[in-house]
Coordinates of C-alpha atoms in Angstrom, one line a residue:
M1 CA 0.0 0.0 0.0
N2 CA 1.4 3.4 -1.0
A3 CA 1.3 5.1 2.4
I4 CA 3.4 6.1 5.4
V5 CA 2.7 5.0 8.9
G6 CA 4.3 7.1 11.6
L7 CA 4.5 7.5 15.4
C8 CA 4.4 11.0 16.7
H9 CA 4.8 12.6 20.2
F10 CA 4.6 15.9 22.0
C11 CA 7.9 17.1 23.3
E12 CA 8.1 19.6 26.1
A13 CA 11.0 21.4 24.4
H14 CA 10.2 21.0 20.7
G15 CA 6.4 20.5 20.5
P16 CA 4.7 17.9 18.3
R17 CA 7.2 15.9 16.2
P18 CA 7.3 12.6 14.3
L19 CA 9.4 9.9 16.1
F20 CA 9.4 6.9 13.8
C21 CA 7.9 6.1 10.4
T22 CA 7.5 3.1 8.1
F23 CA 7.0 3.3 4.3
T24 CA 7.3 1.2 1.2
T25 CA 9.9 1.7 -1.4
D26 CA 11.7 0.1 -4.3
N27 CA 14.9 2.2 -3.9
E28 CA 17.7 0.3 -2.2
A29 CA 19.3 3.6 -1.2
H30 CA 16.6 4.2 1.3
T31 CA 17.7 1.1 3.3
T32 CA 21.2 2.5 3.9
E33 CA 21.2 6.3 3.9
S34 CA 21.0 8.2 7.1
S35 CA 17.9 10.0 8.5
N36 CA 17.8 13.8 8.6
C37 CA 17.4 14.7 12.3
A38 CA 17.9 18.3 13.2
V39 CA 16.7 17.9 16.9
Q40 CA 19.1 16.3 19.4
C41 CA 16.7 15.3 22.2
S42 CA 16.3 12.0 24.0
G43 CA 12.5 12.3 23.7
C44 CA 12.6 13.1 19.9
T45 CA 15.0 10.2 19.2
S46 CA 13.8 6.7 18.3
V47 CA 16.3 4.4 16.6
G48 CA 18.9 6.9 15.7
P49 CA 19.8 8.5 12.3
E50 CA 22.0 5.6 11.2
T51 CA 19.6 2.8 12.0
V52 CA 17.0 1.5 9.4
Y53 CA 14.8 -1.5 9.9
V54 CA 14.1 -3.3 6.6
S55 CA 11.6 -6.0 5.7
R56 CA 11.2 -7.5 2.2
D57 CA 8.0 -8.9 0.7
D58 CA 7.9 -11.8 -1.7
D59 CA 6.8 -9.4 -4.5
G60 CA 10.0 -7.4 -4.0
I61 CA 8.4 -4.6 -2.0
I62 CA 10.7 -3.1 0.6
F63 CA 9.4 -1.9 4.0
C64 CA 11.7 0.7 5.6
S65 CA 11.4 2.0 9.1
R66 CA 13.5 5.0 10.2
E67 CA 13.4 8.3 12.0
S68 CA 12.5 10.4 9.0
V69 CA 11.3 10.1 5.4
P70 CA 13.9 10.7 2.7
N71 CA 11.6 13.1 0.8
A72 CA 11.6 16.7 2.1
D73 CA 8.0 17.4 1.1
V74 CA 6.7 14.2 2.7
T75 CA 8.7 15.1 5.8
A76 CA 7.0 18.4 6.0
F77 CA 3.6 16.7 5.6
L78 CA 4.5 14.2 8.3
R79 CA 5.4 17.0 10.7
Q80 CA 2.1 18.8 9.9
A81 CA 0.3 15.5 10.5
A82 CA 2.0 15.2 13.9
L83 CA 1.0 18.7 14.9
R84 CA -2.7 18.3 13.9
S85 CA -3.0 14.7 15.2
I86 CA -1.9 15.7 18.7
T87 CA -3.4 19.2 19.0
C88 CA -6.7 19.6 17.0
E89 CA -7.6 16.4 15.1
V90 CA -8.5 14.6 18.3
S91 CA -11.3 12.2 19.0
W92 CA -12.0 11.6 22.7
S93 CA -14.2 8.6 22.0
K94 CA -12.9 5.1 22.0
E95 CA -14.3 4.2 18.6
G96 CA -11.1 4.7 16.6
G97 CA -9.1 7.2 14.7
V98 CA -9.9 10.5 13.0
V99 CA -9.7 11.0 9.3
Y100 CA -9.0 14.4 7.8
F101 CA -8.2 15.5 4.3
S102 CA -5.9 17.9 2.4
D103 CA -6.1 18.1 -1.3
T104 CA -2.7 19.8 -1.5
Q105 CA -0.6 17.6 0.7
G106 CA -2.5 14.4 1.3
H107 CA -5.0 12.6 3.6
V108 CA -4.4 11.4 7.2
L109 CA -5.9 8.8 9.5
S110 CA -4.7 9.5 13.1
L111 CA -5.2 8.1 16.6
M112 CA -4.1 10.1 19.6
F113 CA -3.4 8.4 23.0
H114 CA -1.6 8.9 26.3
L115 CA 1.3 7.2 27.9
K116 CA 1.9 7.5 31.7
D117 CA 5.3 9.2 32.6
T118 CA 6.3 10.1 36.1
R119 CA 8.6 12.8 34.8
A120 CA 6.1 14.4 32.4
R121 CA 3.9 17.4 32.9
G122 CA 0.6 16.1 34.3
L123 CA 2.3 12.6 34.6
K124 CA 1.4 11.7 31.0
R125 CA 2.7 12.2 27.5
L126 CA 0.8 12.6 24.3
F127 CA 1.4 10.3 21.4
S128 CA -0.3 9.6 18.1
I129 CA -0.2 7.1 15.2
V130 CA -0.8 8.5 11.8
V131 CA -1.3 7.0 8.3
L132 CA -0.6 9.3 5.4
M133 CA -1.9 8.6 2.0
K134 CA -2.7 10.4 -1.3
D135 CA -5.7 8.2 -2.2
K136 CA -8.7 9.4 -0.3
M137 CA -11.1 6.6 -1.2
L138 CA -8.6 3.9 -0.4
L139 CA -7.9 5.5 3.0
L140 CA -11.6 5.6 3.8
N141 CA -12.0 2.0 2.8
V142 CA -9.1 0.7 4.9
T143 CA -9.9 3.0 7.9
P144 CA -11.8 0.3 9.9
V145 CA -9.1 -2.3 9.5
L146 CA -6.2 0.1 10.2
S147 CA -8.0 2.0 13.0
E148 CA -8.6 -1.3 14.9
H149 CA -4.9 -2.2 14.7
M150 CA -3.8 1.3 15.7
Q151 CA -5.9 0.9 18.9
K152 CA -4.2 -2.4 19.5
I153 CA -0.8 -0.8 19.2
A154 CA -1.8 2.0 21.5
K155 CA -3.0 -0.4 24.2
E156 CA 0.2 -2.5 24.0
L157 CA 2.3 0.7 24.6
Q158 CA 0.0 1.9 27.4
Q159 CA 0.2 -1.5 29.2
S160 CA 4.0 -1.4 29.0
A161 CA 4.2 2.2 30.1
D162 CA 1.8 1.5 33.0
L163 CA 4.1 -1.2 34.4
V164 CA 7.1 1.2 34.3
Y165 CA 4.9 4.0 35.8
D166 CA 3.6 1.8 38.6
N167 CA 7.1 0.6 39.5
E168 CA 8.5 4.2 39.6
Q169 CA 5.5 5.4 41.7
S170 CA 6.0 2.6 44.2
I171 CA 9.6 3.8 44.7
C172 CA 8.7 7.5 45.0
S173 CA 5.3 9.1 44.4
Q174 CA 5.9 11.9 42.0
R175 CA 2.5 13.4 42.7
A176 CA 3.2 13.7 46.4
L177 CA 6.7 15.0 45.8
R178 CA 5.5 17.7 43.5
L179 CA 2.8 18.9 45.9
K180 CA 5.3 19.0 48.7
T181 CA 8.2 20.7 47.0
G182 CA 6.4 22.6 44.2
R183 CA 9.0 21.4 41.8
N184 CA 8.2 22.0 38.1
D185 CA 11.5 21.3 36.4
F186 CA 10.7 18.2 34.3
G187 CA 13.9 18.2 32.2
Q188 CA 14.0 16.6 28.7
S189 CA 11.3 14.2 27.6
R190 CA 12.3 10.6 28.0
S191 CA 12.5 8.2 25.0
L192 CA 9.8 5.7 24.3
T193 CA 12.2 2.9 25.2
Q194 CA 12.5 4.4 28.7
L195 CA 8.8 4.9 29.0
T196 CA 7.9 1.3 28.1
G197 CA 11.0 -0.4 29.5
D198 CA 11.4 -2.4 26.2
N199 CA 14.6 -2.1 24.3
D200 CA 13.0 -3.7 21.2
I201 CA 9.9 -1.5 21.2
F202 CA 10.8 0.1 17.8
K203 CA 11.4 -3.4 16.3
K204 CA 7.9 -4.3 17.4
L205 CA 6.5 -1.1 15.9
H206 CA 8.3 -1.9 12.7
S207 CA 6.4 -5.2 12.6
H208 CA 3.1 -3.6 13.4
F209 CA 3.5 -0.8 10.8
T210 CA 4.6 -3.3 8.2
W211 CA 1.6 -5.4 8.9
M212 CA -0.7 -2.4 8.4
L213 CA 0.9 -1.5 5.1
R214 CA 0.6 -5.1 3.9
T215 CA -2.9 -5.6 5.1
G216 CA -4.1 -2.3 3.5
A217 CA -2.7 -3.5 0.2
V218 CA -4.3 -7.0 0.5
T219 CA -7.7 -5.7 1.7
Y220 CA -8.1 -3.2 -1.1
S221 CA -6.0 -3.2 -4.2
E222 CA -6.3 -0.7 -7.0
T223 CA -6.6 -2.2 -10.4
L224 CA -6.8 -0.3 -13.7
Y225 CA -9.2 -2.0 -16.0
T226 CA -9.5 -1.3 -19.7
S227 CA -13.0 -1.2 -21.1
Q228 CA -12.5 -4.8 -22.4
D229 CA -11.3 -6.1 -19.0
L230 CA -14.1 -4.4 -17.2
L231 CA -16.8 -5.8 -19.5
K232 CA -15.3 -9.3 -19.3
K233 CA -15.3 -9.1 -15.5
L234 CA -18.9 -7.9 -15.3
N235 CA -20.3 -10.1 -18.1
P236 CA -18.0 -12.3 -20.2
E237 CA -20.6 -12.9 -22.9
M238 CA -21.2 -9.2 -23.4
T239 CA -18.0 -8.9 -25.4
N240 CA -19.0 -11.5 -28.0
G241 CA -19.3 -10.0 -31.4
T242 CA -18.1 -6.6 -30.3
V243 CA -14.8 -4.8 -30.9
F244 CA -13.5 -6.5 -27.8
D245 CA -13.9 -10.0 -29.3
D246 CA -10.5 -11.4 -30.5
N247 CA -11.9 -12.2 -34.0
A248 CA -14.4 -9.4 -34.2
C249 CA -12.9 -7.7 -37.2
L250 CA -11.6 -10.9 -38.9
V251 CA -12.6 -11.0 -42.5
T252 CA -12.8 -14.5 -43.8
E253 CA -12.2 -15.3 -47.5
N254 CA -15.2 -16.8 -49.2
E255 CA -14.9 -18.1 -52.8
D256 CA -18.6 -18.1 -53.2
S257 CA -18.9 -14.3 -52.9
M258 CA -17.7 -11.3 -54.8
S259 CA -16.3 -7.9 -53.8
L260 CA -18.7 -5.1 -53.1
R261 CA -17.4 -3.1 -56.1
E262 CA -18.0 -6.1 -58.4
L263 CA -21.5 -6.3 -57.0
E264 CA -22.1 -2.6 -57.7
N265 CA -20.9 -3.0 -61.2
L266 CA -23.2 -6.0 -61.7
L267 CA -26.3 -4.3 -60.3
T268 CA -25.5 -0.7 -61.3
N269 CA -25.1 2.0 -58.7
A270 CA -28.8 2.9 -58.3
V271 CA -29.9 -0.7 -57.8
F272 CA -27.0 -1.4 -55.5
R273 CA -27.9 1.6 -53.2
I274 CA -31.5 0.2 -52.8
I275 CA -30.2 -3.3 -52.1
L276 CA -27.7 -2.0 -49.6
Y277 CA -30.3 0.0 -47.8
C278 CA -32.7 -2.9 -47.6
T279 CA -29.9 -5.2 -46.4
L280 CA -28.9 -2.9 -43.5
T281 CA -32.4 -2.0 -42.4
G282 CA -33.9 -5.6 -42.5
I283 CA -36.2 -5.3 -45.5
D284 CA -36.8 -8.7 -47.1
I285 CA -34.9 -9.2 -50.4
E286 CA -35.8 -11.9 -52.9
I287 CA -33.4 -12.6 -55.8
K288 CA -34.7 -14.0 -59.1
S289 CA -31.7 -14.8 -61.3
K290 CA -31.2 -16.6 -64.6
Q291 CA -27.4 -16.8 -65.2
T292 CA -25.8 -15.3 -62.0
D293 CA -25.5 -17.6 -59.0
P294 CA -27.8 -16.0 -56.4
S295 CA -25.7 -17.5 -53.6
K296 CA -22.8 -15.2 -54.5
I297 CA -25.0 -12.1 -54.1
I298 CA -26.4 -13.4 -50.9
N299 CA -23.0 -14.2 -49.4
T300 CA -21.7 -10.8 -50.5
L301 CA -24.5 -8.9 -48.9
S302 CA -24.5 -11.0 -45.7
R303 CA -21.0 -9.8 -45.0
L304 CA -22.4 -6.4 -44.4
L305 CA -24.3 -7.7 -41.4
P306 CA -23.0 -8.6 -38.0
S307 CA -23.8 -12.3 -38.2
S308 CA -24.2 -14.1 -41.5
S309 CA -25.1 -17.4 -39.7
N310 CA -28.2 -15.9 -38.1
S311 CA -31.0 -17.2 -40.1
N312 CA -33.5 -15.0 -38.4
G313 CA -31.4 -11.8 -39.0
L314 CA -30.6 -12.5 -42.6
K315 CA -33.6 -11.6 -44.8
I316 CA -32.1 -12.3 -48.3
R317 CA -33.2 -15.4 -50.2
P318 CA -33.4 -16.7 -53.7
V319 CA -36.8 -17.1 -55.4
T320 CA -35.9 -20.7 -56.3
L321 CA -36.2 -21.7 -52.7
V322 CA -39.1 -19.5 -51.6
P323 CA -41.9 -18.3 -53.9
V324 CA -42.0 -14.6 -54.6
T325 CA -43.8 -12.9 -51.8
Q326 CA -46.6 -10.6 -52.8
S327 CA -46.0 -8.3 -49.9
P328 CA -45.4 -4.7 -51.0
D329 CA -42.6 -4.4 -48.5
V330 CA -40.4 -7.0 -50.2
C331 CA -37.6 -5.9 -52.5
I332 CA -37.3 -8.1 -55.5
L333 CA -34.0 -8.2 -57.4
E334 CA -34.6 -9.7 -60.8
E335 CA -32.1 -10.5 -63.5
M336 CA -33.2 -9.6 -67.1
D337 CA -32.4 -11.4 -70.3
N338 CA -29.4 -9.1 -71.1
S339 CA -27.8 -10.1 -67.7
S340 CA -28.7 -6.7 -66.2
F341 CA -30.6 -6.4 -62.9
S342 CA -33.7 -4.5 -62.0
C343 CA -35.2 -3.8 -58.6
K344 CA -38.9 -3.9 -57.8
W345 CA -39.7 -2.2 -54.5
S346 CA -42.7 -0.2 -53.5
G347 CA -40.6 1.9 -51.1
T348 CA -38.1 4.6 -51.9
L349 CA -34.7 5.6 -50.6
P350 CA -35.0 8.2 -47.9
T351 CA -33.5 11.6 -48.4
K352 CA -31.1 11.0 -45.6
C353 CA -29.7 7.4 -45.6
P354 CA -28.3 5.7 -42.4
T355 CA -24.9 6.8 -41.3
L356 CA -23.4 3.3 -41.8
M357 CA -24.7 3.2 -45.4
N358 CA -23.2 6.5 -46.2
K359 CA -19.8 5.5 -44.7
I360 CA -19.9 2.3 -46.8
M361 CA -20.6 4.2 -50.0
I362 CA -17.8 6.7 -49.3
A363 CA -15.4 3.9 -48.6
M364 CA -16.2 2.2 -51.9
T365 CA -15.4 5.3 -53.8
N366 CA -12.0 5.6 -52.0
T367 CA -9.5 4.5 -54.6
K368 CA -6.8 4.0 -52.0
F369 CA -8.8 1.1 -50.5
N370 CA -8.3 -2.2 -52.4
D371 CA -11.0 -4.8 -51.9
V372 CA -9.3 -6.5 -49.0
V373 CA -8.8 -3.2 -47.1
L374 CA -12.4 -2.2 -48.0
H375 CA -13.9 -5.3 -46.6
Q376 CA -11.8 -4.9 -43.4
H377 CA -12.9 -1.3 -43.0
I378 CA -16.5 -2.2 -43.5
K379 CA -16.2 -5.0 -41.0
S380 CA -14.9 -2.6 -38.4
L381 CA -17.8 -0.2 -39.1
T382 CA -20.3 -3.1 -38.8
V383 CA -18.8 -4.1 -35.4
E384 CA -19.0 -0.5 -34.3
W385 CA -22.6 -0.1 -35.0
L386 CA -23.4 -3.5 -33.5
G387 CA -21.9 -2.1 -30.3
I388 CA -24.1 0.9 -30.6
A389 CA -27.2 -1.2 -31.1
K390 CA -26.3 -3.4 -28.0
T391 CA -25.7 -0.3 -25.9
I392 CA -29.1 1.2 -26.7
K393 CA -30.9 -2.1 -26.2
M394 CA -29.3 -2.6 -22.8
A395 CA -30.2 1.0 -21.8
L396 CA -33.8 0.4 -22.9
Q397 CA -34.1 -2.8 -21.0
S398 CA -32.7 -1.2 -17.9
S399 CA -34.8 2.0 -18.0
G400 CA -37.9 0.6 -19.7
K401 CA -38.5 4.1 -21.2
P402 CA -37.6 5.0 -24.7
D403 CA -37.2 8.7 -23.7
A404 CA -34.5 7.8 -21.2
V405 CA -32.0 6.9 -24.0
T406 CA -32.5 10.0 -26.1
K407 CA -29.4 11.6 -24.6
L408 CA -27.5 8.4 -25.0
K409 CA -28.3 8.2 -28.7
Q410 CA -27.0 11.8 -29.2
I411 CA -23.8 10.8 -27.5
L412 CA -23.4 7.7 -29.7
G413 CA -24.2 9.7 -32.8
V414 CA -27.5 8.0 -33.6
S415 CA -29.8 10.3 -35.5
P416 CA -33.4 9.7 -36.6
K417 CA -32.1 8.4 -40.0
D418 CA -30.4 5.6 -38.1
E419 CA -33.4 4.5 -36.1
L420 CA -34.6 1.8 -38.5
L421 CA -31.1 0.2 -38.7
V422 CA -30.6 0.3 -35.0
N423 CA -34.0 -1.2 -34.2
Y424 CA -33.4 -4.0 -36.8
W425 CA -29.9 -4.9 -35.5
S426 CA -31.1 -4.7 -31.8
Q427 CA -33.8 -7.3 -32.5
S428 CA -31.9 -9.6 -34.8
F429 CA -28.2 -9.5 -33.7
C430 CA -28.2 -8.4 -30.1
C431 CA -28.9 -11.4 -27.9
L432 CA -28.4 -10.1 -24.3

């Protein structure tokens, strides 16, 4: 966990100051360089400027404990946290620590507690444990776990200090002595080692603080998901047939089909535009041919749709298999005696054709696109609009109100001219 855990105290001579801190690093220099300590005071000294406690994780993470942090800005932040945690950011309840935020420096979780000291003013010393972090949400999430362990550390220190205090009081009662003599010269603050009577107290704190940093990283880990990773995590089947599918834009070679430019030359541009519009919007097409193999035309047009294997979605069929439908909505493509094709359709092309159709026509006129590149480009356009159709269908199913997705359609670039195409694709190719 990218954070700093520190122990702070209130010194009678120097005020609130950090004593001991633990942090994670990947710089080996931090394990050997000296700490910067400008104050020479027994109470403000912990392990000494030349001592560094080091623990290494299996993942290569280094946990360093020392008197100060190597970074000057973080050191200033730690001193500010020591001041606030002991003076103003104090909770007198026993429920846990206090969290306060600073967008400029960072965010802090602190717990203030007392240790008994026969030589201190009021027979007690003020200490605090602070956790410094830049990630506000991560700090809030790990606060219950860290706060509980901070209370545990404070109780252990208090129990050790109580034993030393009771032993010293049994020898000479400082309270009675002060009342009798009126003495108020307390001298320098004593070190934490003297207060607790434990020469290994900072080694134990190093273990505690290292555990806190490890536990925080294990409890909540920050992971950066791409759109593909997030969709696969939420619903693995959601990415099938979309741009996130590994073979989504794969164009397979089919000998029983022709290129779109060849089909346009065969049908003429006017007829091809009608057939293209009917294919994309789901209007039934029936092919009546004499010399040309109708399967080649069907296979070529089916490559414009998201799924050519979907029998319900594909609405193109030869007349030899199905009798000519008398419905006026059916578009009949018929081959004449001179091998030219005519189109019989009661409808007319709209003034504004769907966006996908316009992009396909523009791509076909681009001379820099050979047939392979053209088909690859059209495949990517098809996958893009399939994603748009799926998004709108999911939004409609979630909200249940068509008006609720109006803004979404504007964001996705869906205009009224695309409604027929999106509705057809949502019903035929978007199985959610």
